[in-house]
Short mmCIF file of C-alpha atoms and ligand atoms in Angstrom, two decimals:
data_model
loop_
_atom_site.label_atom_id
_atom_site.label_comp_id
_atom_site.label_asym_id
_atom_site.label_seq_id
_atom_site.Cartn_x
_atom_site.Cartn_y
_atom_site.Cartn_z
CA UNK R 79 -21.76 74.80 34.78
CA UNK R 80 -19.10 72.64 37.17
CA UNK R 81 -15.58 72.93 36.40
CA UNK R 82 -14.87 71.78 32.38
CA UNK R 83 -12.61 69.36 31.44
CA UNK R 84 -9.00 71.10 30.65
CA UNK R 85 -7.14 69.84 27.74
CA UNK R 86 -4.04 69.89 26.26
CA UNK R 87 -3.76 69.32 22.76
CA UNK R 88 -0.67 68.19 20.73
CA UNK R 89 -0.49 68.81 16.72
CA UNK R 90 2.01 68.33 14.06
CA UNK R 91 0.16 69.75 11.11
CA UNK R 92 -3.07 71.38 9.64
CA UNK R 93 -4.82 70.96 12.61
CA UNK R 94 -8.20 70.45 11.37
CA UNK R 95 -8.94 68.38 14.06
CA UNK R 96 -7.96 70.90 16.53
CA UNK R 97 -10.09 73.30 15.11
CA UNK R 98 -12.79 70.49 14.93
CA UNK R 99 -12.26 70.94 19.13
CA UNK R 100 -12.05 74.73 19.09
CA UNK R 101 -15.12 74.79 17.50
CA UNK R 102 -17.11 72.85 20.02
CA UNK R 103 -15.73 73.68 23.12
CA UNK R 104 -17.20 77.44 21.69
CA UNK R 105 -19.85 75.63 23.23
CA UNK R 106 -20.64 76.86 26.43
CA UNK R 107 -22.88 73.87 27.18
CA UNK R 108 -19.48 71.81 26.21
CA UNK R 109 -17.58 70.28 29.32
CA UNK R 110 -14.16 70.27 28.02
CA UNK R 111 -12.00 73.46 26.58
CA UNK R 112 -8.84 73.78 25.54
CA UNK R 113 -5.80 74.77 28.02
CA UNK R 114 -2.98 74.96 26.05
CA UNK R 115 -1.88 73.57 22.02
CA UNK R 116 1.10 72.43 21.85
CA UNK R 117 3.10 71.49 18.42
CA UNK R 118 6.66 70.40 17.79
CA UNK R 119 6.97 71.52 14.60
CA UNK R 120 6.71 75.37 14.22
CA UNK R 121 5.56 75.35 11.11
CA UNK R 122 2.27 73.43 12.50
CA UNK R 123 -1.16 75.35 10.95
CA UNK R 124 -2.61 74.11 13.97
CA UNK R 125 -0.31 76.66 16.22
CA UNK R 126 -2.06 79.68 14.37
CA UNK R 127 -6.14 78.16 14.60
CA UNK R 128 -5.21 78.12 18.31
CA UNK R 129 -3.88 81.93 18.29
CA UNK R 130 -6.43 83.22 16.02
CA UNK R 131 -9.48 81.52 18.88
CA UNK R 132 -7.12 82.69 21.65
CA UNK R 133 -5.79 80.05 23.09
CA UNK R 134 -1.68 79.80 24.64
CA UNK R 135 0.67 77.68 22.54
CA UNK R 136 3.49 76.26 22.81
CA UNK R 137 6.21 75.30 20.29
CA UNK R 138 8.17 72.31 21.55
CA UNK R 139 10.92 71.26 18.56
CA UNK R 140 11.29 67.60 19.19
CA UNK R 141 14.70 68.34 16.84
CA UNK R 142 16.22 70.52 20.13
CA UNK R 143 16.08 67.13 22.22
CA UNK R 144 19.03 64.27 22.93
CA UNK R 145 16.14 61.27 22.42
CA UNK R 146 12.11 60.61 22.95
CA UNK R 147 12.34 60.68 26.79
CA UNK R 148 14.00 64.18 27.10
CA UNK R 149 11.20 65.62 24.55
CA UNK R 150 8.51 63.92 26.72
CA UNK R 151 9.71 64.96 29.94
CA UNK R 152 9.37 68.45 28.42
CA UNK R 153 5.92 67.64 27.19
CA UNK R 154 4.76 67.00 30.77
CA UNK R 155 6.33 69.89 32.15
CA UNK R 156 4.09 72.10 29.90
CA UNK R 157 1.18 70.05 29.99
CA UNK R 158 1.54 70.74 33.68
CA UNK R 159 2.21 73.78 33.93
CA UNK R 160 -0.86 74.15 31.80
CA UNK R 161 -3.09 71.92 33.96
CA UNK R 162 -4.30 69.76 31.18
CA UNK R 163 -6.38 66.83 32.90
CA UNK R 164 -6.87 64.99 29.55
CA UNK R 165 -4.31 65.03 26.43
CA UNK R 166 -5.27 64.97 23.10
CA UNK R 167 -3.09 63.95 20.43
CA UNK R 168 -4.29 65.36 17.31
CA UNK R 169 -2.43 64.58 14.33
CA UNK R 170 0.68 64.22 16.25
CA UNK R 171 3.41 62.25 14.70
CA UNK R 172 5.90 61.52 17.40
CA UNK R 173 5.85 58.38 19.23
CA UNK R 174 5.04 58.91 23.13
CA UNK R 175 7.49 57.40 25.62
CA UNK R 176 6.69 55.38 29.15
CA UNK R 177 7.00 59.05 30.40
CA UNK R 178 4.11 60.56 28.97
CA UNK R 179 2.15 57.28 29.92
CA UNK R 180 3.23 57.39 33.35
CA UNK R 181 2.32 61.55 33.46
CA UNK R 182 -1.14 61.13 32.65
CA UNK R 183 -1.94 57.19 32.78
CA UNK R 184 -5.21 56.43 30.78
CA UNK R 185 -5.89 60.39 29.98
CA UNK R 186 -3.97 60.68 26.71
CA UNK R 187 -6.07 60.24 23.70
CA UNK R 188 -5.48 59.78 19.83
CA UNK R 189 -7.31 59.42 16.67
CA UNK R 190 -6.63 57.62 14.07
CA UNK R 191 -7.66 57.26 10.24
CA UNK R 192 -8.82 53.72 10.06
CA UNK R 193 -10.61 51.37 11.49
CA UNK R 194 -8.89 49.90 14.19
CA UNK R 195 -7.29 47.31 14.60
CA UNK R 196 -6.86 46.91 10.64
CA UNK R 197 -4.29 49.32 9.14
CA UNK R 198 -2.05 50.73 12.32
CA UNK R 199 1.14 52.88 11.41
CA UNK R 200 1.48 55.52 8.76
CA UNK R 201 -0.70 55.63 5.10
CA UNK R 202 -3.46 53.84 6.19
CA UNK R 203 -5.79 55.04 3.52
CA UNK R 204 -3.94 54.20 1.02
CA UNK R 205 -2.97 50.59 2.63
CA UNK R 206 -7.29 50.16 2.97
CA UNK R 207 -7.49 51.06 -0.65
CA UNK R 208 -4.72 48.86 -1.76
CA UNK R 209 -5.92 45.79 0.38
CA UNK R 210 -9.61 46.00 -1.38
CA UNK R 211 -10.99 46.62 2.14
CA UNK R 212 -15.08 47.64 1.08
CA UNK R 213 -14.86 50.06 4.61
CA UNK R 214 -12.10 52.39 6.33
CA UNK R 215 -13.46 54.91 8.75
CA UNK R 216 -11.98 56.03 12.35
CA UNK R 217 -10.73 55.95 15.58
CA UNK R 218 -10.55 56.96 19.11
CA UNK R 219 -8.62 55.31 21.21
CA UNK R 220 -6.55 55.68 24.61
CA UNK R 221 -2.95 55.63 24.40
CA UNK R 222 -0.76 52.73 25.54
CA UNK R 223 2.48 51.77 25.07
CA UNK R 224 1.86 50.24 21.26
CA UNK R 225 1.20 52.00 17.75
CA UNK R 226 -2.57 52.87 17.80
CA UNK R 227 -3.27 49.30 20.20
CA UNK R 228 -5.51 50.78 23.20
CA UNK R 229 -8.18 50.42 24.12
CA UNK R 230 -11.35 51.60 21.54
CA UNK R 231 -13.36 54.70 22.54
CA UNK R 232 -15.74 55.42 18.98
CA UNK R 233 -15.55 54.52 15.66
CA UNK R 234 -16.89 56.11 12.64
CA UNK R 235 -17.27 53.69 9.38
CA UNK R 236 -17.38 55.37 5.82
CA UNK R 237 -17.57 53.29 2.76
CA UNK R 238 -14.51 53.09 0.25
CA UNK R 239 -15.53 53.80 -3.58
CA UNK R 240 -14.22 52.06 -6.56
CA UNK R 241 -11.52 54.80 -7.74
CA UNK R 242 -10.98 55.96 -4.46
CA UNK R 243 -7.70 57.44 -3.92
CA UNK R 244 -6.23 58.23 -1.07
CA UNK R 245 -6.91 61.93 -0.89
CA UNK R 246 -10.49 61.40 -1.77
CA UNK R 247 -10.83 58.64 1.05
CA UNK R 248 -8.53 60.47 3.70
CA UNK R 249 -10.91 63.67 3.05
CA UNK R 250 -13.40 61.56 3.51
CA UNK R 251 -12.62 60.02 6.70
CA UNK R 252 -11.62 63.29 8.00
CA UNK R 253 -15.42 64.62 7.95
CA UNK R 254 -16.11 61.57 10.44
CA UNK R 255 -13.29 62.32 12.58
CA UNK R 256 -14.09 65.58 12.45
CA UNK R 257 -17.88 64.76 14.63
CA UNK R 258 -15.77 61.75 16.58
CA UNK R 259 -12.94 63.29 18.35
CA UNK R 260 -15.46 66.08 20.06
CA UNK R 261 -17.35 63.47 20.73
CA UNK R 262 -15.25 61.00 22.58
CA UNK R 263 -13.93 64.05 24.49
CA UNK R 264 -17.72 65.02 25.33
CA UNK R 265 -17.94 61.88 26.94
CA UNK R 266 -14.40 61.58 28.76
CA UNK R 267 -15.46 65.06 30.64
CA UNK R 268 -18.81 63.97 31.22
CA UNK R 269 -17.49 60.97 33.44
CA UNK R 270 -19.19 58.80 30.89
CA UNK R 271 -16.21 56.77 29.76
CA UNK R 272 -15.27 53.53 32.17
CA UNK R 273 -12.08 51.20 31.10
CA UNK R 274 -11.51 47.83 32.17
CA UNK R 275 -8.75 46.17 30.27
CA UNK R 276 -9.15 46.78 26.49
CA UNK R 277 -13.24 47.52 27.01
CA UNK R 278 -14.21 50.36 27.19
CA UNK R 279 -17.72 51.03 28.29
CA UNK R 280 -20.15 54.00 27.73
CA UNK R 281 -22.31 54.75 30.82
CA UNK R 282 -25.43 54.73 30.62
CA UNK R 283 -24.84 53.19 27.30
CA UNK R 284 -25.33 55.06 23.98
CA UNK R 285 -26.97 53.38 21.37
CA UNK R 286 -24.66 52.73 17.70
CA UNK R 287 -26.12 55.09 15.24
CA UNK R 288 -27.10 52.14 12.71
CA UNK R 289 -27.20 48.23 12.32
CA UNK R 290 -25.49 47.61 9.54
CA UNK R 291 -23.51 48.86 6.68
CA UNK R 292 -23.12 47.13 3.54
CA UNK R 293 -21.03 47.79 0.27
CA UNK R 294 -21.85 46.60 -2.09
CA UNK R 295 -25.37 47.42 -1.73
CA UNK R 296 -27.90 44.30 -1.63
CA UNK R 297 -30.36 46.01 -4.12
CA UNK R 298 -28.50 47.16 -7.65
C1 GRF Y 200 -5.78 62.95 10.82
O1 GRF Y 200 -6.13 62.16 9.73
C2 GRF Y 200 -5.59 62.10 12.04
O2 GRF Y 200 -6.42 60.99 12.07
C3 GRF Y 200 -4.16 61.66 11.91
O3 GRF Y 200 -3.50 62.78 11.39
C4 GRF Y 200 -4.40 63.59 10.66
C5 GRF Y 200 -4.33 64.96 11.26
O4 GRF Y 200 -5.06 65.90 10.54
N1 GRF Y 200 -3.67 61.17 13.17
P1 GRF Y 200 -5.29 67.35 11.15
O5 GRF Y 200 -3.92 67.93 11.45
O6 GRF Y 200 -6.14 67.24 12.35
O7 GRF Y 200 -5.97 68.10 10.03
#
């Protein structure tokens, strides 16, 4: 196989997406692996799935730096040092700066719990559930300068149930992003993935898995 896709992947917690991504690029067939995971919070679970597969980590304690921009230059200099072609923010929860964006313009990536652009920010599950919305799903997006605005990679859609809470949806969810986030990477590394403003378009084009959803059902 040609030269895989190297990424660097960023984590603050469990890191269930990361091991979502360890998982497939265990794939040789896969065109992506991953260079180097990189956490800011040392306690981050997702700093021992990368040991225990092998990969080099880095623990980068956003508390150590003056402001954002001194944390991000530091980001780059190991995402560098490592490489990385594409970064992958994967449950990360620090805001990244004009120098991150300027580092790797249009090859950071994020995913986010809902179904963008409803519900941006922080508890997002629990803001679906407490707005009535019938749907939440996920996200992949590219990274601008807002909070979860760029541009739309894939979505995943997953019905919310009466008595939902937000554990039971975010779990929920979580299986979808789970399949998503390889995926959009899958297609990044394949060349597949062209941007023009806020579209994004799949080349050649992949089909949507279904028509429609609808909740609640038409039939009972
Ligand atoms: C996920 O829900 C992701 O969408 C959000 O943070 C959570 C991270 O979970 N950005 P994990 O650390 O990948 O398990």
């Amino acid at each position: 196989m040609t030269q895989r896709l190297r990424l660097g992947v960023l984590a603050s917690g469990g890191g269930t997406n990361l091991q979502a991504i360890i998982d497939r690029c265990q794939d040789h067939d896969f065109p992506a692996e991953i260079a180097v995971v990189i956490a800011n919070n040392p306690d981050a679970g997702a700093l021992e799935r990368a040991r225990q597969a092998g990969i080099p980590v880095r623990c980068i304690n956003h508390r150590a730096f003056a402001g954002r921009e001194a944390f991000d230059t530091a980001l780059v200099a190991a995402l560098r040092e490592a490489d990385v072609q594409l970064v992958v923010l994967a449950g990360f929860m620090r805001i990244i700066t004009r120098v991150m964006l300027d580092a790797f313009p249009q090859r950071i990536i994020n995913i986010h719990p809902a179904l963008l652009p409803a519900f941006p920010g922080l508890h997002v599950q629990q803001q679906a559930i407490d707005y009535g919305a019938r749907f939440s799903g996920c996200t992949v997006h590219f990274v601008d300068g807002g909070v979860d605005t760029g541009p739309i990679i894939i979505q995943a859609v997953v019905p919310v149930f009466p008595g939902d809470t937000a554990d039971t949806l975010a779990a929920r969810i979580l299986e979808q992003e789970h399949k998503i986030y390889p995926r959009a990477i899958q297609l990044i590394a394949q060349g597949r993935v062209l941007v023009e403003g806020r579209a994004v378009t799949i080349d050649p084009p992949a089909t949507p898995e279904i028509a429609a959803f609808i909740n609640p059902s038409l039939h009972n």
